[in-house]
XYZ file of C-alpha atoms in Angstrom:
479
model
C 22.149 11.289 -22.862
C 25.163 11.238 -20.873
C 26.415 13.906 -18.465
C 29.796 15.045 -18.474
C 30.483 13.441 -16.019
C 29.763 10.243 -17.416
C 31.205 11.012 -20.668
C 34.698 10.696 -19.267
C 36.373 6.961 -18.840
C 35.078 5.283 -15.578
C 38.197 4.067 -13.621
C 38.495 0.781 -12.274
C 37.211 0.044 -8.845
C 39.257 -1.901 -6.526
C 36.815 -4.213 -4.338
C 39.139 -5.379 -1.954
C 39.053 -3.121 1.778
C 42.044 -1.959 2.480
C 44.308 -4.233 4.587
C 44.144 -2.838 8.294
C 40.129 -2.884 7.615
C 39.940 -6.874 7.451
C 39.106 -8.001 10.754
C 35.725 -7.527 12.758
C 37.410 -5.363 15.142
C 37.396 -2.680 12.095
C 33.506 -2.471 11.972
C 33.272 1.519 11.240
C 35.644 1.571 8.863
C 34.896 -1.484 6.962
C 30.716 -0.178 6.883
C 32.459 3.066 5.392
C 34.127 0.874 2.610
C 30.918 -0.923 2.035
C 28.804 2.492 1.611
C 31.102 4.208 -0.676
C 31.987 0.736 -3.013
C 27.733 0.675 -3.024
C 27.800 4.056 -4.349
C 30.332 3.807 -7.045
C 28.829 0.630 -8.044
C 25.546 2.776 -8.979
C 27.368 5.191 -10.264
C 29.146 2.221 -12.659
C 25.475 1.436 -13.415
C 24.171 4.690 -14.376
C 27.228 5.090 -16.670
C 25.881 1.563 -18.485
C 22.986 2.366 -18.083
C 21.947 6.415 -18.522
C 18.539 6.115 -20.518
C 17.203 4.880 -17.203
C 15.815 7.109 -15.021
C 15.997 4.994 -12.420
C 18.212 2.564 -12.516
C 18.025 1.374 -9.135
C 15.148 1.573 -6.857
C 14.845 5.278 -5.231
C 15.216 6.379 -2.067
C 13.806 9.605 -0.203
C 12.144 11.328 2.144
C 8.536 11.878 1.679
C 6.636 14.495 3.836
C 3.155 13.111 3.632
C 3.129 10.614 6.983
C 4.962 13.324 8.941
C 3.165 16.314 7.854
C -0.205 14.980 5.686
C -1.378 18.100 3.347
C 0.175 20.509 5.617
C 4.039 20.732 5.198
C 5.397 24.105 5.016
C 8.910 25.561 3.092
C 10.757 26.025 6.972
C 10.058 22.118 7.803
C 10.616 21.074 4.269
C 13.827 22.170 4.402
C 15.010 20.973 7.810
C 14.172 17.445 6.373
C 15.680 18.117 3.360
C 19.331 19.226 5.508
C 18.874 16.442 8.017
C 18.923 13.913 4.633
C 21.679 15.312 2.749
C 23.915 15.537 5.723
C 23.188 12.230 7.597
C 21.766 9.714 4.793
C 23.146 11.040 1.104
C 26.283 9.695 1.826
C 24.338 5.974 2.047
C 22.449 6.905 -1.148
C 19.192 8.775 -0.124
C 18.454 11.751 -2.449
C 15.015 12.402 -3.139
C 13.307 15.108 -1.269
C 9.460 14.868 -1.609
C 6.717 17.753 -0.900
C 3.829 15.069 -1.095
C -0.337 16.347 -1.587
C -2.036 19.810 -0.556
C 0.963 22.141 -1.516
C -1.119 24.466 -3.058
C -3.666 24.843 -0.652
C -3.344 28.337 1.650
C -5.494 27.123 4.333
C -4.754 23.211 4.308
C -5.796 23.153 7.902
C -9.442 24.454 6.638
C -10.937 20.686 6.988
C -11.587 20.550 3.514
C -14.005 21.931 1.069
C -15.483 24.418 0.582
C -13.195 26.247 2.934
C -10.073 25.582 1.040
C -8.240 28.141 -1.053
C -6.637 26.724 -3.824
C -3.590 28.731 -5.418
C -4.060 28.506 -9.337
C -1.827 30.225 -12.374
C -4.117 31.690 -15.267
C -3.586 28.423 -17.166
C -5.309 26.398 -14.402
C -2.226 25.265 -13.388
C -1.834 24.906 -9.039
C 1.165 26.111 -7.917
C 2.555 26.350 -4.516
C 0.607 28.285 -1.697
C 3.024 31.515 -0.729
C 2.010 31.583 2.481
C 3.268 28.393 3.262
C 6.201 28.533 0.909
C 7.597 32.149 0.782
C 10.017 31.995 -1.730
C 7.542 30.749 -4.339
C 5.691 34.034 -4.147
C 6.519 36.307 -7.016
C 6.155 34.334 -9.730
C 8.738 32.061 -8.448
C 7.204 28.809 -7.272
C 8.496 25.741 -6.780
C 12.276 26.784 -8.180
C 14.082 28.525 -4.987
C 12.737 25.074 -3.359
C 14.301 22.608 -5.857
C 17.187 25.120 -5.956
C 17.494 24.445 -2.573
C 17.243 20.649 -2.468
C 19.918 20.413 -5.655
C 21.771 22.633 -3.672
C 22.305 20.096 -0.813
C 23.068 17.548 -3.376
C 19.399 16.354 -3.037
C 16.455 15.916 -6.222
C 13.327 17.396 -5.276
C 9.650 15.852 -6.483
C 6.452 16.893 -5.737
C 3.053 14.894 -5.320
C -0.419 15.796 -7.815
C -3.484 14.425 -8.193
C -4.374 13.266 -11.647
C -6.592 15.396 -13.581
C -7.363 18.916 -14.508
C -8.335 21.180 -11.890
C -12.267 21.878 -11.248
C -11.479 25.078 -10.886
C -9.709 25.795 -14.077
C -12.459 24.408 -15.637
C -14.887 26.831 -13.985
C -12.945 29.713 -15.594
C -12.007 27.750 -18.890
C -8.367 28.763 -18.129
C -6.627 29.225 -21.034
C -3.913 26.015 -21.477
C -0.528 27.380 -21.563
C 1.534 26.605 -24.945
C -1.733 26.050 -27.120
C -5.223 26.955 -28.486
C -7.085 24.753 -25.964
C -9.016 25.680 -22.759
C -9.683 23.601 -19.897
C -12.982 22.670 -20.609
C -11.597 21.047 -23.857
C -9.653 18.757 -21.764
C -11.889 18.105 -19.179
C -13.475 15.099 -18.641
C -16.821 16.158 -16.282
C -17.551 12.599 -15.895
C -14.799 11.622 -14.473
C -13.432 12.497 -10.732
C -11.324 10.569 -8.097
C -13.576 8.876 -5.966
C -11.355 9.990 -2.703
C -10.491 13.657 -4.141
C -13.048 15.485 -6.060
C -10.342 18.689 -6.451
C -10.105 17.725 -10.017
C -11.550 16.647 -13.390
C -10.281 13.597 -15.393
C -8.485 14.329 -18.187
C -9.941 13.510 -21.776
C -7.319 11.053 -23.792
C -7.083 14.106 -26.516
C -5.497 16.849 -28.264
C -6.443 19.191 -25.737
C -5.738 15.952 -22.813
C -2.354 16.004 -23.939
C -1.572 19.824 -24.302
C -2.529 20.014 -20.786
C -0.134 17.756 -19.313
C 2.377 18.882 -21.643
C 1.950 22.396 -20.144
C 2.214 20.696 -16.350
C 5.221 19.166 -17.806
C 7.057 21.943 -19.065
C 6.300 23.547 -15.190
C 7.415 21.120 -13.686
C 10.836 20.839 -15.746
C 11.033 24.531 -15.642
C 10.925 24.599 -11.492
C 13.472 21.745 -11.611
C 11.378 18.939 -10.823
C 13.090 15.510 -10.468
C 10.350 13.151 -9.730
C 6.747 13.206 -9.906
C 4.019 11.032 -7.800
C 1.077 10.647 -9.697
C -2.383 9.755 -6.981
C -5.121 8.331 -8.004
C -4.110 6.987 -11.034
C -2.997 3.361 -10.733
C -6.612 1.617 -9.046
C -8.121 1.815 -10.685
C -5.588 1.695 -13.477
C -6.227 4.593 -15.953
C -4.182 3.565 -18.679
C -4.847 6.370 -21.136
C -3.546 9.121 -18.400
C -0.922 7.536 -17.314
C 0.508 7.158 -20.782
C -0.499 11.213 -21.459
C 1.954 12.010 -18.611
C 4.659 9.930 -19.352
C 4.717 11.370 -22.976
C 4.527 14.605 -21.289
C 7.223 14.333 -19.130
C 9.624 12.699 -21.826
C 9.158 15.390 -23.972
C 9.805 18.234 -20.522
C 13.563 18.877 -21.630
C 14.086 17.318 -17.917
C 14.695 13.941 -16.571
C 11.569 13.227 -14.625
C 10.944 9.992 -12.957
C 7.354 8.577 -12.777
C 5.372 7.561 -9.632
C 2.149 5.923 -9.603
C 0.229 5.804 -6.689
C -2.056 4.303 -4.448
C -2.082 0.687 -5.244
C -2.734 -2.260 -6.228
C -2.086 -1.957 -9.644
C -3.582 -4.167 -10.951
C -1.095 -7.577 -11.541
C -3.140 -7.380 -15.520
C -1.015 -4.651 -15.705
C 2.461 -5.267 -15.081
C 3.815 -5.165 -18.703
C 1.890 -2.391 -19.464
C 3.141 -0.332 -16.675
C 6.630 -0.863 -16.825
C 6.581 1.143 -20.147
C 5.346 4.446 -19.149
C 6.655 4.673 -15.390
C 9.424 3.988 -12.966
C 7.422 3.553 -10.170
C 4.186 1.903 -9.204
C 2.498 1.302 -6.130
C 1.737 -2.279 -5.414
C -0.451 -1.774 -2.560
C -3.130 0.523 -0.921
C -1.420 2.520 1.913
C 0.934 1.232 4.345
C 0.994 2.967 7.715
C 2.686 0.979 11.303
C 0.373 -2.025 11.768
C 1.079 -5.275 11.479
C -2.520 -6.460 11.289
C -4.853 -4.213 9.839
C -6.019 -1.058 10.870
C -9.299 -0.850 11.895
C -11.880 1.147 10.686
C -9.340 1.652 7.403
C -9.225 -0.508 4.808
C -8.063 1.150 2.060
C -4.734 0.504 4.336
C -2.022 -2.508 3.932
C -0.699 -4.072 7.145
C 2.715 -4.773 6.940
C 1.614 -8.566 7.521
C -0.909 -8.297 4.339
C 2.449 -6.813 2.423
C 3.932 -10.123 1.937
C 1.962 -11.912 -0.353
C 0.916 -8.494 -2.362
C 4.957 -8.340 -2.620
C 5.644 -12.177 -3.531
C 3.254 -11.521 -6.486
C 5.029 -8.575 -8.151
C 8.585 -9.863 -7.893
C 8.898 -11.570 -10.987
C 7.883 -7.779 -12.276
C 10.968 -6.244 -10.880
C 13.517 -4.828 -13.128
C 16.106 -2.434 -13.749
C 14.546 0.905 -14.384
C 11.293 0.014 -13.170
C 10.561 -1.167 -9.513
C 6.894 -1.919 -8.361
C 6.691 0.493 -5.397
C 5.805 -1.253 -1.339
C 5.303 2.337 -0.170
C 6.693 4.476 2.164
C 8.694 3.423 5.487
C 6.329 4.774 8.812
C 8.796 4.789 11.060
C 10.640 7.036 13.263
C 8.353 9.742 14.589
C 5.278 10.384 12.374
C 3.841 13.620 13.242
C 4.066 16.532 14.145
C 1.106 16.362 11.817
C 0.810 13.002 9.707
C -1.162 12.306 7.304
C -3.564 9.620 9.118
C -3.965 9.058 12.730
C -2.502 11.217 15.915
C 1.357 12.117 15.778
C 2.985 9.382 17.155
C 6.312 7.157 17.630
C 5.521 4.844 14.896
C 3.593 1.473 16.288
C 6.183 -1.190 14.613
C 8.150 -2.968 16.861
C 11.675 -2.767 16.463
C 11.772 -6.420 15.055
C 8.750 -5.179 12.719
C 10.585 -2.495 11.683
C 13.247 -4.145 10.265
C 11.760 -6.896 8.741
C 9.414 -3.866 7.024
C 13.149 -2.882 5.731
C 14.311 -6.373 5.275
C 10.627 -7.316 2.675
C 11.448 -3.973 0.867
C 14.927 -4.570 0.020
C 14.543 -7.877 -1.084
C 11.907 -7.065 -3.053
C 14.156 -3.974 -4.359
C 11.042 -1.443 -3.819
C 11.741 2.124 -3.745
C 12.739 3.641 -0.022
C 10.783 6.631 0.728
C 11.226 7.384 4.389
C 8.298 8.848 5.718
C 8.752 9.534 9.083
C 9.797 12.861 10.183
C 13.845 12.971 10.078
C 14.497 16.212 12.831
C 13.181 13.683 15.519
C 15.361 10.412 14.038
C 16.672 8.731 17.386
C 19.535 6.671 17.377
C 18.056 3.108 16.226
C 15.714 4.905 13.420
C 18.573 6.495 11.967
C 20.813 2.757 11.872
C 17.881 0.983 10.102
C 18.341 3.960 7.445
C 22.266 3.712 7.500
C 22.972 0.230 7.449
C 25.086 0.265 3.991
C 25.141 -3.505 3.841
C 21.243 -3.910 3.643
C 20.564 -0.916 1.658
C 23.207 -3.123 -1.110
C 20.507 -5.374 -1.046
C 17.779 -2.818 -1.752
C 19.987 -0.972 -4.959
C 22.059 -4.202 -6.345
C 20.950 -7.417 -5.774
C 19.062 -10.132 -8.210
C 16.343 -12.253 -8.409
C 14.799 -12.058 -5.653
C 11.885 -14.054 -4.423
C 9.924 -15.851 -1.743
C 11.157 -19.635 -1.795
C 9.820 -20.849 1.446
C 6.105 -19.841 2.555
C 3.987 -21.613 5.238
C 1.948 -19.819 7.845
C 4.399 -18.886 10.107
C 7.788 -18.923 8.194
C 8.650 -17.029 5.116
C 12.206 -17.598 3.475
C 13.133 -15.177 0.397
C 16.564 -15.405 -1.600
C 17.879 -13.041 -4.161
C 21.641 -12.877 -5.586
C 24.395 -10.335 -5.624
C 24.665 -8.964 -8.954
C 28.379 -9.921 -9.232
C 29.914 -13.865 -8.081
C 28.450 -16.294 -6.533
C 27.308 -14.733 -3.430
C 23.529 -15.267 -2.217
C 21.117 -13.324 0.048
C 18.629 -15.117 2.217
C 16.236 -13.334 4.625
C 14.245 -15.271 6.934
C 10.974 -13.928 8.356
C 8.693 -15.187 11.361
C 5.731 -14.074 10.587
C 3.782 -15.428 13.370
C 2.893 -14.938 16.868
C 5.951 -16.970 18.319
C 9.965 -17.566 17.887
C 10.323 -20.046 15.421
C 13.127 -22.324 14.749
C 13.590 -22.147 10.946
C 16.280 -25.295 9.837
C 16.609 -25.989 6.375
C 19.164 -28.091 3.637
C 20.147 -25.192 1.384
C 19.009 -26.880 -1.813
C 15.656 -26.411 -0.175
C 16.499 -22.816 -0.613
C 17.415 -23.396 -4.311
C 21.109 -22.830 -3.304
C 23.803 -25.498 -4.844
C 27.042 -24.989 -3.265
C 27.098 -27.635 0.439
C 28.741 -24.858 2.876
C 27.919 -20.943 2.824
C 30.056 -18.633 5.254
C 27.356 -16.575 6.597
C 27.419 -12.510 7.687
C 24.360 -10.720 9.520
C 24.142 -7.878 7.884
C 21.790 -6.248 10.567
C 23.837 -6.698 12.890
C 27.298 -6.360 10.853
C 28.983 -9.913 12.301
C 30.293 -12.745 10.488
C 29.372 -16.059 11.244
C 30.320 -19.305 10.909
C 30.429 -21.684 7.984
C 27.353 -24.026 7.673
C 26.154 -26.719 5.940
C 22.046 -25.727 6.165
C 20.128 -22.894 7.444
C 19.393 -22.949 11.262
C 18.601 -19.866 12.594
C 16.141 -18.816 15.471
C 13.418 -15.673 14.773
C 11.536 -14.019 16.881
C 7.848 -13.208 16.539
C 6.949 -10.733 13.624
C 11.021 -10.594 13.226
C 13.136 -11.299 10.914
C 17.010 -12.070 9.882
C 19.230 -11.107 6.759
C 22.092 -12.735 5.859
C 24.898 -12.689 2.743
C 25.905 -16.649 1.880
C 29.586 -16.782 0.410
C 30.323 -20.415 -0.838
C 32.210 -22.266 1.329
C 33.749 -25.767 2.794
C 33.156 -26.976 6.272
């Protein structure tokens, strides 16, 4: 359905800068031109496109490597207000409370000293001593209130299943003649997070995530990440919620998470969500982390992400995790609070593998502490372009050391090529472009890291660091 909005004639868009912005000497203005033709373009694409709930990869803040189950309303919301006023304007909107928000005592290390906050239809709901406006009835709704407020959407992280809990009491489920223990599966549990029951693929099954549904929708809930649910795939649950949440009254769009899912699965999972989690957890290592191996290094990432990018299309993006960078703490979900352990070259060729895959952008580190060069790898318009709009892209070069991915702009003849170094030394990386799949014998090159054009050439020749990487747009050209 459209909005109003979008029921009115779209005007043309002129996609020329404006004349004094033409030269390199006009950098600010000409990255302002860049953000705001990016964001019109989407908006051109939602207007084609509005069945899609997502019809570009998202992008957000998520709270869970900054704050693990802990997060509280007061932080929530600084995030929340740092986002809307320093990255909206570059396209980042969702605001994510991620697992534990309806714990009280979330610091309690666990069971059986936590104090779960239930509804009498076995539904959690947020803890009011960590989230003050929710008491009274009110939930999660002063909170997404607050987030739509700043121009934001606001999602919210569960675990799959019914609560154990509810079952205990055979809570009554809201909107039918069902209890709990009719949708209850006893059997079933998550092997990492015994909080809840599975939910039986049934009447009752459904009725219960219909009633989550309608909760969710009624609090204003824009997105929903779904854990435990994707390895090991559980089908039948995963379609229950995704009828449930097209039937909310409420656009809703549908995480899956932790990864892999399962490659088996690829056509089955682009029907019922709009995001799926490709990987097990990626925190800042480029190897991996010892003693962890449910964990993805940011190394491992590559080939997990070469084998889903044939999978990637628009309204449903297969999901390379959140971004740990910045400052991860004051409480994070895994390790010590910390400056995240990425190397500034790591870092951005963790931002330069996710947007050419075109995977979701979830920032996870914690955005009041953002210095300087965090906060330009999450402003730099012309790569996040290649995140939300480009084409095709995939890995076309791969040896040991050197890893060469293309994509194309969605409109002329333009081309995207990052190169990565994925080994322990600089590499010199010279290539023909046909060796790159590319036809045309010249490209005029830009960096669009480091927002400089450069000359015209007739092959790739560049010079990576170790564990670095480099980003260009290719405009056909003569030399």
């Amino acid at each position: 359905m459209l909005t109003k909005s979008m029921d009115r004639p779209v005007k043309s868009l002129s996609l020329r800068p404006p004349a004094a912005c033409r030269q390199e000497k006009c950098r600010a203005r000409l990255l302002a031109f860049v953000t705001a033709m990016a964001l019109a373009a989407g908006a051109l694409q939602l207007a084609a496109g509005q069945s899609l709930l997502a019809p570009a990869p998202s992008m957000g803040w998520n709270s869970w490597d900054s704050y693990g189950l802990t997060i509280e309303e007061s932080e929530f919301k600084a995030n929340a207000a740092w986002m809307a006023k320093n990255l909206k304007p570059f396209g980042w909107s969702y605001a994510v409370v991620d697992e534990g928000w309806y714990l009280a005592n979330p610091r309690s290390h666990g069971k059986p000293a936590w104090q779960f906050t239930l509804d009498g239809n076995g539904r959690y709901f947020p803890a009011p001593n960590r989230f003050p406006s929710a008491a009274a009835g009110r939930e999660f709704k002063p909170i997404a209130d607050y987030a739509h407020s700043l121009g934001l959407k606001f999602g919210i992280h569960i675990i799959r299943g019914i609560p154990r809990e509810a079952v205990e009491k055979n809570a009554a489920i809201a909107g039918s003649s069902y209890h709990a223990a009719d949708a209850a599966d006893r059997s079933d549990t998550c092997a990492w997070n015994p909080d809840n029951y599975g939910v039986k693929p049934s009447a009752a099954g459904q009725a219960y995530y219909d009633s989550l549904a309608r909760l969710y929708a009624s609090w204003g809930v824009d997105f929903v990440k779904v854990d435990c649910i994707s390895s090991p795939y559980r089908a039948e649950e995963i379609r229950m919620i995704s009828a449930a949440l097209s039937k909310s009254g409420r656009p809703i769009v549908l995480s899956l998470s932790p990864g892999p899912t399962p490659l088996s699965q690829a056509k089955e999972v682009r029907k019922y969500a709009q995001l799926w989690r490709i990987s097990g957890d990626v925190w800042d290592h480029w190897e991996p982390w010892p003693g962890r191996d449910w964990s993805q290094s940011l190394h491992g990432q590559f080939s997990t992400a070469a084998s889903w990018a044939p999978y990637v299309e628009p309204g449903h993006w297969p999901d390379a995790d959140m971004l740990p960078i910045g400052y991860l703490g004051p409480r994070p979900g895994e390790g010590a609070p910390r400056p995240t352990a990425l190397s500034r070259n790591e870092q951005r060729t963790l931002l330069t593998l996710w947007s050419m895959l075109r995977s979701p952008l979830m920032m996870g580190g914690n955005l009041t502490l953002n210095d300087a060069w965090t906060t330009s790898l999450l402003t730099n318009a012309e790569v996040i372009a290649v995140d939300q709009r480009s084409m095709h892209g995939r890995p076309m070069i791969t040896t040991p050391t050197v890893i060469v991915w293309t994509a194309e702009a969605q409109a002329g003849s333009d081309r995207y090529v990052a190169v990565f170094n994925v080994g322990e030394r600089t590499e010199r990386v010279a290539r023909p472009w046909k060796d790159l799949g590319l036809e045309s014998p010249a490209y005029r090159m830009r960096d669009l890291w480091e927002h400089r054009n450069l000359r015209t050439e007739s092959s790739l020749n560049v010079t990576v660091p170790a564990h670095g990487s480099a980003l260009y747009r290719l405009s056909p050209g003569s030399k």
